[in-house]
C-alpha cells in the first residue's frame, strides 16, 4: 500500500516535470536576445514615418471613391471644360483615386521589411544559413512578420493601427485606398483583434515572430533540417516560457492558440499574394512600389 503511494507520487512528480519544464539558462538568454533584437528594430515612437511619402486620403465622399467615371469626375469637380493632361489615360485617373494611399503604405511596408531583416539577422542560427535560404525564408515570411509586429500599433479602441498622430493612423478604409479588397481586410482586422486578446508577453510576441520566420516548409528552402532544428528550439523555449512564466489562469491553451495564429497567417499571406499581384499590375506609377518591395513580393513587369 505504502509502496503504491510512493510510486504514485513519483509518477506525479515526473509528470509535473514534463508539464512545467524549467526555463533553462540558455533559453533565458535566447529570449533576452530576441527581445533586444526586436527593441532595436521596432521604434515605438514611429518617428521615421514622416520620411515616407505622405498619406493621401480621399475625402471619403462617394464621388471620391467613384473610379468608374474618372473623366466625368474630374470635369464635374473642376472649373475646366477640358480634361487635364495628366488624366489623359482613364486608368491613371482611376488609379489616382483608388491607389491614393499606396505610396505611403508601400513605403511603410518597405521600411518594415528592412526592420524585419535586421531582426532576422540577430536571431541565433539565421546568419549560419546559406544566403539562398535566408532569402527564401524572408521572402515567404516578410508579410506575416509585418502583420505580427503591426499588432503592437493596433488598438481595439477603434480597430486601427495608430502610429502617433492622426496622419499615421490607419483604418480599414485607408488600406482599401491602397487597393486591397474588403475580403482580405476583414480577416486582417479580425486577426489583429484576436492577437490583441491573447495579450502576449513581449517574450511570447518575439518568439512567435522568430518561429514564423524559421518555417522549414517555405518554398525554395534547401536545408530544411537546419531550419526545423532552430524552429523546434524556439517552440520548445516558447512552451517552457508559457509553462513557467505565464499566469495559470491565462495560459490555458495559449501555446495552441499561438500555433493557430501561424496557420491563419498562412492564409492571409496567400490572399495577400493574389491581391498584391493585382495591385502591382494596376499601379500605373511603378515608382509607387519601392524596389525592395518588388524584390520581396515580386515584380510582375520584370
Ligand atoms: C505599423 C507599425 O506597427 C509598424 C512599424 C509595422 O511594421 C507596420 C505597421 C502597420 C501595418 C499595417 C497596417 C496598415 C496596412 C498594412 C501596411 C499593414 C501591414 C500590411 C498592410 C498593407 C496595406 C499591405 C499592402 C501591400 C503590401 C505589399 O499588399 C501593398 C502595398 C496589405 C497586406 C494585407 C494582408
GROMACS .gro file of C-alpha atoms and ligand atoms in nm:
model
  337
    1UNK     CA    1   0.000   0.000   0.000
    2UNK     CA    2   0.276   0.239   0.110
    3UNK     CA    3   0.485   0.136  -0.189
    4UNK     CA    4   0.194   0.216  -0.416
    5UNK     CA    5   0.159   0.565  -0.274
    6UNK     CA    6   0.529   0.632  -0.317
    7UNK     CA    7   0.515   0.506  -0.673
    8UNK     CA    8   0.217   0.730  -0.744
    9UNK     CA    9   0.398   1.034  -0.603
   10UNK     CA   10   0.700   0.959  -0.816
   11UNK     CA   11   0.484   0.938  -1.125
   12UNK     CA   12   0.313   1.264  -1.038
   13UNK     CA   13   0.646   1.433  -0.983
   14UNK     CA   14   0.782   1.326  -1.318
   15UNK     CA   15   0.456   1.426  -1.485
   16UNK     CA   16   0.489   1.771  -1.335
   17UNK     CA   17   0.840   1.794  -1.470
   18UNK     CA   18   0.711   1.723  -1.819
   19UNK     CA   19   0.432   1.976  -1.797
   20UNK     CA   20   0.618   2.252  -1.622
   21UNK     CA   21   0.965   2.241  -1.763
   22UNK     CA   22   1.219   2.483  -1.629
   23UNK     CA   23   1.343   2.771  -1.831
   24UNK     CA   24   1.700   2.676  -1.896
   25UNK     CA   25   1.966   2.940  -1.874
   26UNK     CA   26   2.027   2.906  -2.243
   27UNK     CA   27   1.657   2.961  -2.317
   28UNK     CA   28   1.656   3.269  -2.096
   29UNK     CA   29   1.947   3.404  -2.298
   30UNK     CA   30   1.769   3.331  -2.625
   31UNK     CA   31   1.460   3.522  -2.509
   32UNK     CA   32   1.674   3.816  -2.397
   33UNK     CA   33   1.849   3.821  -2.735
   34UNK     CA   34   1.517   3.817  -2.925
   35UNK     CA   35   1.369   4.093  -2.710
   36UNK     CA   36   1.675   4.307  -2.766
   37UNK     CA   37   1.668   4.236  -3.141
   38UNK     CA   38   1.304   4.344  -3.154
   39UNK     CA   39   1.358   4.660  -2.950
   40UNK     CA   40   1.645   4.759  -3.177
   41UNK     CA   41   1.429   4.718  -3.486
   42UNK     CA   42   1.089   4.840  -3.365
   43UNK     CA   43   1.073   5.210  -3.290
   44UNK     CA   44   0.753   5.255  -3.093
   45UNK     CA   45   0.772   5.632  -3.132
   46UNK     CA   46   0.715   5.587  -3.507
   47UNK     CA   47   0.927   5.896  -3.569
   48UNK     CA   48   1.054   5.764  -3.905
   49UNK     CA   49   0.704   5.768  -4.056
   50UNK     CA   50   0.730   6.133  -4.157
   51UNK     CA   51   1.002   6.032  -4.404
   52UNK     CA   52   0.759   5.817  -4.604
   53UNK     CA   53   0.573   5.968  -4.896
   54UNK     CA   54   0.275   6.138  -4.729
   55UNK     CA   55  -0.056   5.957  -4.687
   56UNK     CA   56  -0.328   6.076  -4.923
   57UNK     CA   57  -0.676   6.008  -4.809
   58UNK     CA   58  -0.976   6.073  -5.027
   59UNK     CA   59  -1.240   6.296  -4.873
   60UNK     CA   60  -1.441   5.983  -4.812
   61UNK     CA   61  -1.730   6.104  -5.025
   62UNK     CA   62  -1.887   5.853  -5.262
   63UNK     CA   63  -1.768   6.062  -5.558
   64UNK     CA   64  -1.414   6.031  -5.440
   65UNK     CA   65  -1.436   5.655  -5.440
   66UNK     CA   66  -1.602   5.652  -5.779
   67UNK     CA   67  -1.335   5.514  -6.003
   68UNK     CA   68  -1.560   5.413  -6.289
   69UNK     CA   69  -1.617   5.768  -6.421
   70UNK     CA   70  -1.280   5.934  -6.377
   71UNK     CA   71  -1.325   6.177  -6.671
   72UNK     CA   72  -1.671   6.287  -6.563
   73UNK     CA   73  -1.550   6.321  -6.207
   74UNK     CA   74  -1.258   6.544  -6.294
   75UNK     CA   75  -1.473   6.767  -6.518
   76UNK     CA   76  -1.750   6.796  -6.261
   77UNK     CA   77  -1.506   6.877  -5.982
   78UNK     CA   78  -1.306   7.142  -6.166
   79UNK     CA   79  -1.377   7.471  -6.342
   80UNK     CA   80  -1.210   7.345  -6.656
   81UNK     CA   81  -1.402   7.228  -6.958
   82UNK     CA   82  -1.126   7.009  -7.081
   83UNK     CA   83  -0.964   6.703  -6.942
   84UNK     CA   84  -0.638   6.785  -6.765
   85UNK     CA   85  -0.338   6.638  -6.949
   86UNK     CA   86  -0.234   6.420  -6.658
   87UNK     CA   87  -0.566   6.239  -6.671
   88UNK     CA   88  -0.545   6.164  -7.039
   89UNK     CA   89  -0.545   5.798  -6.956
   90UNK     CA   90  -0.856   5.678  -6.780
   91UNK     CA   91  -0.667   5.414  -6.594
   92UNK     CA   92  -0.435   5.671  -6.447
   93UNK     CA   93  -0.718   5.890  -6.330
   94UNK     CA   94  -0.883   5.593  -6.166
   95UNK     CA   95  -0.558   5.484  -6.008
   96UNK     CA   96  -0.504   5.832  -5.873
   97UNK     CA   97  -0.813   5.794  -5.664
   98UNK     CA   98  -0.814   5.426  -5.589
   99UNK     CA   99  -0.450   5.383  -5.500
  100UNK     CA  100  -0.401   5.715  -5.321
  101UNK     CA  101  -0.270   5.551  -5.002
  102UNK     CA  102  -0.040   5.316  -5.193
  103UNK     CA  103   0.279   5.529  -5.192
  104UNK     CA  104   0.264   5.586  -4.816
  105UNK     CA  105   0.169   5.231  -4.722
  106UNK     CA  106   0.417   5.085  -4.971
  107UNK     CA  107   0.690   5.293  -4.804
  108UNK     CA  108   0.570   5.174  -4.464
  109UNK     CA  109   0.588   4.812  -4.578
  110UNK     CA  110   0.929   4.861  -4.741
  111UNK     CA  111   1.058   5.020  -4.419
  112UNK     CA  112   0.908   4.733  -4.219
  113UNK     CA  113   1.080   4.475  -4.441
  114UNK     CA  114   1.415   4.640  -4.366
  115UNK     CA  115   1.340   4.619  -3.994
  116UNK     CA  116   1.234   4.255  -4.022
  117UNK     CA  117   1.563   4.178  -4.198
  118UNK     CA  118   1.750   4.349  -3.914
  119UNK     CA  119   1.553   4.143  -3.661
  120UNK     CA  120   1.619   3.818  -3.852
  121UNK     CA  121   1.994   3.880  -3.863
  122UNK     CA  122   2.002   3.896  -3.484
  123UNK     CA  123   1.825   3.562  -3.435
  124UNK     CA  124   2.075   3.292  -3.339
  125UNK     CA  125   2.100   3.047  -3.629
  126UNK     CA  126   1.985   3.277  -3.908
  127UNK     CA  127   2.324   3.402  -4.022
  128UNK     CA  128   2.454   3.045  -4.023
  129UNK     CA  129   2.210   2.955  -4.302
  130UNK     CA  130   2.324   2.996  -4.661
  131UNK     CA  131   2.221   3.326  -4.824
  132UNK     CA  132   1.973   3.149  -5.054
  133UNK     CA  133   1.787   3.001  -4.759
  134UNK     CA  134   1.793   3.334  -4.574
  135UNK     CA  135   1.630   3.492  -4.878
  136UNK     CA  136   1.372   3.214  -4.918
  137UNK     CA  137   1.269   3.243  -4.552
  138UNK     CA  138   1.246   3.622  -4.563
  139UNK     CA  139   1.055   3.637  -4.889
  140UNK     CA  140   0.797   3.391  -4.765
  141UNK     CA  141   0.751   3.527  -4.414
  142UNK     CA  142   0.804   3.903  -4.452
  143UNK     CA  143   0.434   3.992  -4.483
  144UNK     CA  144   0.343   3.754  -4.196
  145UNK     CA  145   0.604   3.904  -3.963
  146UNK     CA  146   0.494   4.255  -4.058
  147UNK     CA  147   0.135   4.162  -3.976
  148UNK     CA  148   0.253   4.019  -3.642
  149UNK     CA  149   0.471   4.317  -3.548
  150UNK     CA  150   0.198   4.559  -3.651
  151UNK     CA  151  -0.012   4.423  -3.365
  152UNK     CA  152   0.192   4.648  -3.139
  153UNK     CA  153   0.042   4.957  -3.302
  154UNK     CA  154  -0.305   4.807  -3.337
  155UNK     CA  155  -0.569   4.928  -3.095
  156UNK     CA  156  -0.909   4.774  -3.027
  157UNK     CA  157  -1.040   5.119  -2.931
  158UNK     CA  158  -1.119   5.194  -3.294
  159UNK     CA  159  -0.969   4.894  -3.474
  160UNK     CA  160  -0.689   5.099  -3.623
  161UNK     CA  161  -0.313   5.084  -3.637
  162UNK     CA  162  -0.224   5.403  -3.450
  163UNK     CA  163   0.132   5.517  -3.507
  164UNK     CA  164   0.140   5.854  -3.339
  165UNK     CA  165  -0.063   6.136  -3.490
  166UNK     CA  166  -0.389   6.108  -3.682
  167UNK     CA  167  -0.191   6.132  -4.003
  168UNK     CA  168  -0.036   5.796  -3.923
  169UNK     CA  169  -0.349   5.626  -3.801
  170UNK     CA  170  -0.453   5.354  -4.045
  171UNK     CA  171  -0.807   5.232  -4.069
  172UNK     CA  172  -0.967   4.975  -4.298
  173UNK     CA  173  -1.070   5.248  -4.541
  174UNK     CA  174  -0.709   5.361  -4.575
  175UNK     CA  175  -0.591   5.014  -4.666
  176UNK     CA  176  -0.872   4.991  -4.920
  177UNK     CA  177  -0.723   5.305  -5.074
  178UNK     CA  178  -0.405   5.103  -5.123
  179UNK     CA  179  -0.602   4.872  -5.349
  180UNK     CA  180  -0.694   4.592  -5.111
  181UNK     CA  181  -1.035   4.436  -5.108
  182UNK     CA  182  -1.256   4.417  -4.803
  183UNK     CA  183  -1.240   4.036  -4.828
  184UNK     CA  184  -0.877   4.045  -4.717
  185UNK     CA  185  -0.904   4.337  -4.479
  186UNK     CA  186  -1.181   4.190  -4.269
  187UNK     CA  187  -0.979   3.879  -4.177
  188UNK     CA  188  -0.671   4.101  -4.131
  189UNK     CA  189  -0.851   4.316  -3.874
  190UNK     CA  190  -1.009   4.010  -3.709
  191UNK     CA  191  -0.664   3.859  -3.684
  192UNK     CA  192  -0.535   4.174  -3.513
  193UNK     CA  193  -0.825   4.175  -3.265
  194UNK     CA  194  -0.774   3.809  -3.175
  195UNK     CA  195  -0.399   3.861  -3.140
  196UNK     CA  196  -0.458   4.156  -2.912
  197UNK     CA  197  -0.690   3.945  -2.699
  198UNK     CA  198  -0.414   3.688  -2.644
  199UNK     CA  199  -0.239   3.967  -2.454
  200UNK     CA  200   0.105   3.817  -2.519
  201UNK     CA  201   0.410   3.897  -2.315
  202UNK     CA  202   0.692   4.059  -2.510
  203UNK     CA  203   0.886   3.729  -2.488
  204UNK     CA  204   0.597   3.541  -2.648
  205UNK     CA  205   0.547   3.807  -2.916
  206UNK     CA  206   0.912   3.795  -3.028
  207UNK     CA  207   0.929   3.416  -3.010
  208UNK     CA  208   0.622   3.391  -3.234
  209UNK     CA  209   0.784   3.616  -3.495
  210UNK     CA  210   1.103   3.408  -3.486
  211UNK     CA  211   0.908   3.080  -3.511
  212UNK     CA  212   0.720   3.222  -3.809
  213UNK     CA  213   1.049   3.308  -3.983
  214UNK     CA  214   1.202   2.963  -3.927
  215UNK     CA  215   0.933   2.766  -4.108
  216UNK     CA  216   1.104   2.478  -4.288
  217UNK     CA  217   0.818   2.430  -4.534
  218UNK     CA  218   0.864   2.759  -4.722
  219UNK     CA  219   0.925   2.731  -5.095
  220UNK     CA  220   1.286   2.707  -5.204
  221UNK     CA  221   1.436   2.618  -4.866
  222UNK     CA  222   1.735   2.382  -4.918
  223UNK     CA  223   1.850   2.300  -4.569
  224UNK     CA  224   1.512   2.217  -4.421
  225UNK     CA  225   1.662   2.018  -4.134
  226UNK     CA  226   1.866   2.312  -4.006
  227UNK     CA  227   1.563   2.543  -4.024
  228UNK     CA  228   1.347   2.285  -3.848
  229UNK     CA  229   1.606   2.241  -3.573
  230UNK     CA  230   1.608   2.613  -3.497
  231UNK     CA  231   1.229   2.629  -3.510
  232UNK     CA  232   1.196   2.336  -3.270
  233UNK     CA  233   1.435   2.501  -3.031
  234UNK     CA  234   1.226   2.819  -3.048
  235UNK     CA  235   0.896   2.638  -2.993
  236UNK     CA  236   1.045   2.443  -2.702
  237UNK     CA  237   1.153   2.773  -2.550
  238UNK     CA  238   0.807   2.920  -2.603
  239UNK     CA  239   0.639   2.619  -2.435
  240UNK     CA  240   0.878   2.642  -2.142
  241UNK     CA  241   0.826   3.016  -2.111
  242UNK     CA  242   0.446   2.984  -2.107
  243UNK     CA  243   0.463   2.698  -1.859
  244UNK     CA  244   0.680   2.884  -1.606
  245UNK     CA  245   0.607   3.249  -1.660
  246UNK     CA  246   0.253   3.286  -1.780
  247UNK     CA  247  -0.009   3.310  -1.501
  248UNK     CA  248  -0.204   2.987  -1.474
  249UNK     CA  249  -0.542   3.148  -1.534
  250UNK     CA  250  -0.446   3.279  -1.880
  251UNK     CA  251  -0.204   3.020  -2.010
  252UNK     CA  252  -0.479   2.775  -2.085
  253UNK     CA  253  -0.426   2.660  -2.443
  254UNK     CA  254  -0.208   2.964  -2.509
  255UNK     CA  255   0.057   2.769  -2.699
  256UNK     CA  256  -0.208   2.602  -2.914
  257UNK     CA  257  -0.374   2.936  -2.983
  258UNK     CA  258  -0.041   3.083  -3.088
  259UNK     CA  259   0.025   2.797  -3.329
  260UNK     CA  260  -0.324   2.853  -3.472
  261UNK     CA  261  -0.224   3.213  -3.541
  262UNK     CA  262   0.058   3.085  -3.762
  263UNK     CA  263  -0.196   2.892  -3.967
  264UNK     CA  264  -0.416   3.199  -4.003
  265UNK     CA  265  -0.111   3.397  -4.116
  266UNK     CA  266  -0.054   3.146  -4.397
  267UNK     CA  267  -0.396   3.210  -4.539
  268UNK     CA  268  -0.361   3.589  -4.503
  269UNK     CA  269  -0.027   3.556  -4.682
  270UNK     CA  270  -0.180   3.357  -4.966
  271UNK     CA  271  -0.466   3.602  -5.014
  272UNK     CA  272  -0.220   3.890  -4.993
  273UNK     CA  273  -0.005   3.745  -5.274
  274UNK     CA  274  -0.305   3.736  -5.507
  275UNK     CA  275  -0.412   4.092  -5.428
  276UNK     CA  276  -0.054   4.217  -5.444
  277UNK     CA  277  -0.015   4.079  -5.794
  278UNK     CA  278  -0.330   4.266  -5.895
  279UNK     CA  279  -0.218   4.589  -5.728
  280UNK     CA  280   0.131   4.576  -5.873
  281UNK     CA  281  -0.023   4.540  -6.218
  282UNK     CA  282  -0.272   4.821  -6.156
  283UNK     CA  283  -0.009   5.058  -6.019
  284UNK     CA  284   0.045   5.272  -6.323
  285UNK     CA  285   0.312   5.468  -6.146
  286UNK     CA  286   0.568   5.198  -6.099
  287UNK     CA  287   0.756   5.428  -5.863
  288UNK     CA  288   0.467   5.372  -5.622
  289UNK     CA  289   0.627   5.042  -5.530
  290UNK     CA  290   0.976   5.071  -5.378
  291UNK     CA  291   1.241   4.838  -5.527
  292UNK     CA  292   1.275   4.633  -5.206
  293UNK     CA  293   0.903   4.565  -5.210
  294UNK     CA  294   0.920   4.450  -5.573
  295UNK     CA  295   1.212   4.223  -5.489
  296UNK     CA  296   1.045   4.063  -5.188
  297UNK     CA  297   0.688   4.032  -5.313
  298UNK     CA  298   0.765   4.002  -5.681
  299UNK     CA  299   0.781   4.230  -5.981
  300UNK     CA  300   0.524   4.145  -6.246
  301UNK     CA  301   0.697   4.360  -6.508
  302UNK     CA  302   1.038   4.202  -6.452
  303LIG     C1  303   0.270   4.993  -3.832
  303LIG     C2  304   0.373   4.967  -3.727
  303LIG     O1  305   0.318   4.878  -3.632
  303LIG     C3  306   0.496   4.905  -3.783
  303LIG     C4  307   0.616   4.959  -3.765
  303LIG     C5  308   0.474   4.781  -3.858
  303LIG     O2  309   0.595   4.732  -3.918
  303LIG     C6  310   0.375   4.803  -3.970
  303LIG     C7  311   0.254   4.879  -3.926
  303LIG     C8  312   0.128   4.853  -3.974
  303LIG     C9  313   0.098   4.761  -4.080
  303LIG    C10  314  -0.023   4.758  -4.146
  303LIG    C11  315  -0.137   4.850  -4.121
  303LIG    C12  316  -0.179   4.922  -4.249
  303LIG    C13  317  -0.190   4.830  -4.370
  303LIG    C14  318  -0.065   4.746  -4.388
  303LIG    C15  319   0.054   4.840  -4.418
  303LIG    C16  320  -0.044   4.668  -4.261
  303LIG    C17  321   0.063   4.566  -4.298
  303LIG    C18  322   0.039   4.537  -4.446
  303LIG    C19  323  -0.072   4.634  -4.492
  303LIG    C20  324  -0.050   4.673  -4.637
  303LIG    C21  325  -0.151   4.775  -4.684
  303LIG    C22  326  -0.047   4.559  -4.736
  303LIG    C23  327  -0.030   4.627  -4.875
  303LIG    C24  328   0.061   4.562  -4.975
  303LIG    C25  329   0.196   4.522  -4.915
  303LIG    C26  330   0.280   4.457  -5.015
  303LIG     O3  331  -0.002   4.448  -5.021
  303LIG    C27  332   0.083   4.654  -5.096
  303LIG    C28  333   0.142   4.786  -5.065
  303LIG    C29  334  -0.175   4.478  -4.729
  303LIG    C30  335  -0.150   4.346  -4.669
  303LIG    C31  336  -0.277   4.276  -4.639
  303LIG    C32  337  -0.255   4.142  -4.578
   0.00000   0.00000   0.00000
